[in-house]
PDB file of C-alpha atoms in Angstrom:
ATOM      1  CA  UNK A  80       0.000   0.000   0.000  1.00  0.00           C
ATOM      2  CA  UNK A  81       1.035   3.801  -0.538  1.00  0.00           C
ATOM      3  CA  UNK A  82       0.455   6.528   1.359  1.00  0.00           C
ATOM      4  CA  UNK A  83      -0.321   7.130   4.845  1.00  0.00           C
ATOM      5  CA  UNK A  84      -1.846   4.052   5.654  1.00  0.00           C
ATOM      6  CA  UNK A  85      -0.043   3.701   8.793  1.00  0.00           C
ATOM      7  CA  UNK A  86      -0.172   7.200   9.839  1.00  0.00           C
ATOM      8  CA  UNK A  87      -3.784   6.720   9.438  1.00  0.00           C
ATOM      9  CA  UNK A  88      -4.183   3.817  12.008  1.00  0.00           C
ATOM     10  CA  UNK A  89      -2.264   5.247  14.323  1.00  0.00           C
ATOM     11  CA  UNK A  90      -4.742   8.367  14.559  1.00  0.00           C
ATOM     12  CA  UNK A  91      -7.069   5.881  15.230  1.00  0.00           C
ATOM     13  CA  UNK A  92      -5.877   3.924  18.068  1.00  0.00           C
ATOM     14  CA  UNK A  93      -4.621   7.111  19.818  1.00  0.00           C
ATOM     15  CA  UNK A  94      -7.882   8.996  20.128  1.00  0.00           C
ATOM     16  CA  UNK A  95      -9.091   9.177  23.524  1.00  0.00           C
ATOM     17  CA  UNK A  96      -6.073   7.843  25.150  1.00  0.00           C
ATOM     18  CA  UNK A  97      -3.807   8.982  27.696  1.00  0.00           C
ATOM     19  CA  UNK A  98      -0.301   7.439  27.135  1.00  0.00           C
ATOM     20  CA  UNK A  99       2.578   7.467  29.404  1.00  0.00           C
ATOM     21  CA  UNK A 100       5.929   9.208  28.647  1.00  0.00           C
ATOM     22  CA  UNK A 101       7.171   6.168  27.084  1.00  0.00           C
ATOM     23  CA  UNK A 102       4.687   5.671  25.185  1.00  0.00           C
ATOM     24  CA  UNK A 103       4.201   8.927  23.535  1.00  0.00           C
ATOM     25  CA  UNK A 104       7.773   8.831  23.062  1.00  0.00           C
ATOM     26  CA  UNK A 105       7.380   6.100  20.740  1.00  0.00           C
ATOM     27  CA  UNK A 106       4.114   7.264  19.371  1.00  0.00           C
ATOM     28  CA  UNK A 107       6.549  10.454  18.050  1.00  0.00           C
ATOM     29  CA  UNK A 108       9.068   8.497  16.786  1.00  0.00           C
ATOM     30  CA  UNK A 109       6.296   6.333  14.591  1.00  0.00           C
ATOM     31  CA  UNK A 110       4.272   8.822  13.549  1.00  0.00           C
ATOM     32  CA  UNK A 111       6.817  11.029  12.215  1.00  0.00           C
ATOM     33  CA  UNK A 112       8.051   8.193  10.651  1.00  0.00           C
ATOM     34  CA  UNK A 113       4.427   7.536   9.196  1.00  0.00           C
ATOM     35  CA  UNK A 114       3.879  10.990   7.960  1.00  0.00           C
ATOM     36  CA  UNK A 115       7.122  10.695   5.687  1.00  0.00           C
ATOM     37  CA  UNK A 116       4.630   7.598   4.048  1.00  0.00           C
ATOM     38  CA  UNK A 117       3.706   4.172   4.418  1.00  0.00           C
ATOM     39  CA  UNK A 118       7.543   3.046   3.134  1.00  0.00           C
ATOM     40  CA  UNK A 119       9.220   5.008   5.818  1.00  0.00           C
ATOM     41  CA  UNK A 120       7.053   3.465   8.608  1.00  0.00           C
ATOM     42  CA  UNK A 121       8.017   0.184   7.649  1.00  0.00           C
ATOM     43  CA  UNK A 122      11.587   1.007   7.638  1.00  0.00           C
ATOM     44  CA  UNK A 123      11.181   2.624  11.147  1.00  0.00           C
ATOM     45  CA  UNK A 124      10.044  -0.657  12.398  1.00  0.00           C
ATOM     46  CA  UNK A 125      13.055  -2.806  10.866  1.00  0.00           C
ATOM     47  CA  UNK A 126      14.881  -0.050  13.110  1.00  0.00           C
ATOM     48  CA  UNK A 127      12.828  -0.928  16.015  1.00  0.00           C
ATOM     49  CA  UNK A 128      13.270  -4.755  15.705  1.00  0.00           C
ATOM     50  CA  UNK A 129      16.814  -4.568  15.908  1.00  0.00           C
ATOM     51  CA  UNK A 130      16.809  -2.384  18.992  1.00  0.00           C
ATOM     52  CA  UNK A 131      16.017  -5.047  21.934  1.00  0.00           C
ATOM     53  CA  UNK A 132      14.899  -1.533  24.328  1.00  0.00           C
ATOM     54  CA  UNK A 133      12.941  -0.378  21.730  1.00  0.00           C
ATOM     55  CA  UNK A 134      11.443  -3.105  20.852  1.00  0.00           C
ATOM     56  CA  UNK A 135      10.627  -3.795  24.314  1.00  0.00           C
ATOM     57  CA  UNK A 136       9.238  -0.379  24.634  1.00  0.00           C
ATOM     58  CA  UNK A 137       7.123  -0.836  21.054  1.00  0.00           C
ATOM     59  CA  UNK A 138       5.472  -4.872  22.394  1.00  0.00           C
ATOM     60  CA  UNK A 139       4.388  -2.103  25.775  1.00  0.00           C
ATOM     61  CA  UNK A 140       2.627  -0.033  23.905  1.00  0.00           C
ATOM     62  CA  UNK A 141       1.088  -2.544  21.838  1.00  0.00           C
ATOM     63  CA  UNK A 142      -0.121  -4.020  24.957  1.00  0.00           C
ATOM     64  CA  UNK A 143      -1.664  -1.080  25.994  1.00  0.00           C
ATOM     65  CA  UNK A 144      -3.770  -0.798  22.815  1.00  0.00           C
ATOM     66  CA  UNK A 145      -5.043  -4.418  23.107  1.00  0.00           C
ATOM     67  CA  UNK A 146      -6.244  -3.477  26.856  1.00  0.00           C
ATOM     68  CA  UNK A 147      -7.982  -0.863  25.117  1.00  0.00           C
ATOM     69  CA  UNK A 148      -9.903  -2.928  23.183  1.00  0.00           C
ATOM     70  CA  UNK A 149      -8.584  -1.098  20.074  1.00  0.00           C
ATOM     71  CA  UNK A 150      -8.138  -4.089  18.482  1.00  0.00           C
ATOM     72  CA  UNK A 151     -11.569  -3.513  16.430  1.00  0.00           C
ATOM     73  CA  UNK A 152     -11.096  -0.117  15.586  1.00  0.00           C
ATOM     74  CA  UNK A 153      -7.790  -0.727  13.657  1.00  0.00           C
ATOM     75  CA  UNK A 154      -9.706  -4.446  11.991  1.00  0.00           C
ATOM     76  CA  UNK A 155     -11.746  -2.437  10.143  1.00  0.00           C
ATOM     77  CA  UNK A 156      -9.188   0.536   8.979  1.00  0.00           C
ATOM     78  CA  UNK A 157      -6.971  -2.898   7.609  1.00  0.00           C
ATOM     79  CA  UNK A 158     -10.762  -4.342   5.922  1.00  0.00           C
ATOM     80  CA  UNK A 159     -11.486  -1.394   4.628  1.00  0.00           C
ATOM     81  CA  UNK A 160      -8.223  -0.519   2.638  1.00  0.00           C
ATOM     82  CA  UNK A 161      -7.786  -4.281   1.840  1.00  0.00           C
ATOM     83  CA  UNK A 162     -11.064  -3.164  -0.250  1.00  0.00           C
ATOM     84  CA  UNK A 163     -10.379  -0.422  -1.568  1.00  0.00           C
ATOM     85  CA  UNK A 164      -6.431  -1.271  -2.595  1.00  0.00           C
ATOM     86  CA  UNK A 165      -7.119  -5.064  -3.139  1.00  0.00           C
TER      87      UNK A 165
END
């Protein structure tokens, strides 16, 4: 996929949550990363996963989504571009 796929999930599993220092920390560091486009994310992440800390710090904040039952939210952002891109 192009674009700002990624930049647009994240929007939608931050609203309406209150993050801890760490977390937004990381939140920054992906979302500028996912503003630069969909390629640049992914590349972010391959940073990430060969960070042990950060990807300590990135399996936290994914935690903290799934306790937020955000789960759904982002289903349906991957559904509905797997329909519209194919």
């Amino acid at each position: 996929m192009t674009g700002n796929f990624y930049q647009v999930g994240l929007g939608l599993l931050m609203k309406d949550v209150q993050f801890t220092q760490d977390e937004l920390a990381m939140l920054a560091f992906l979302c500028k990363h996912a503003a630069r486009g969909d390629a640049e994310f992914e590349a972010a992440l391959d940073v990430i996963h060969n960070d042990l800390a950060a990807t300590k710090a990135l399996n936290r904040l994914k935690d903290t989504f799934r306790s937020l039952g955000k789960a759904p939210i982002l289903q349906a952002h991957y559904d509905r571009a797997n329909r519209v891109y194919g």
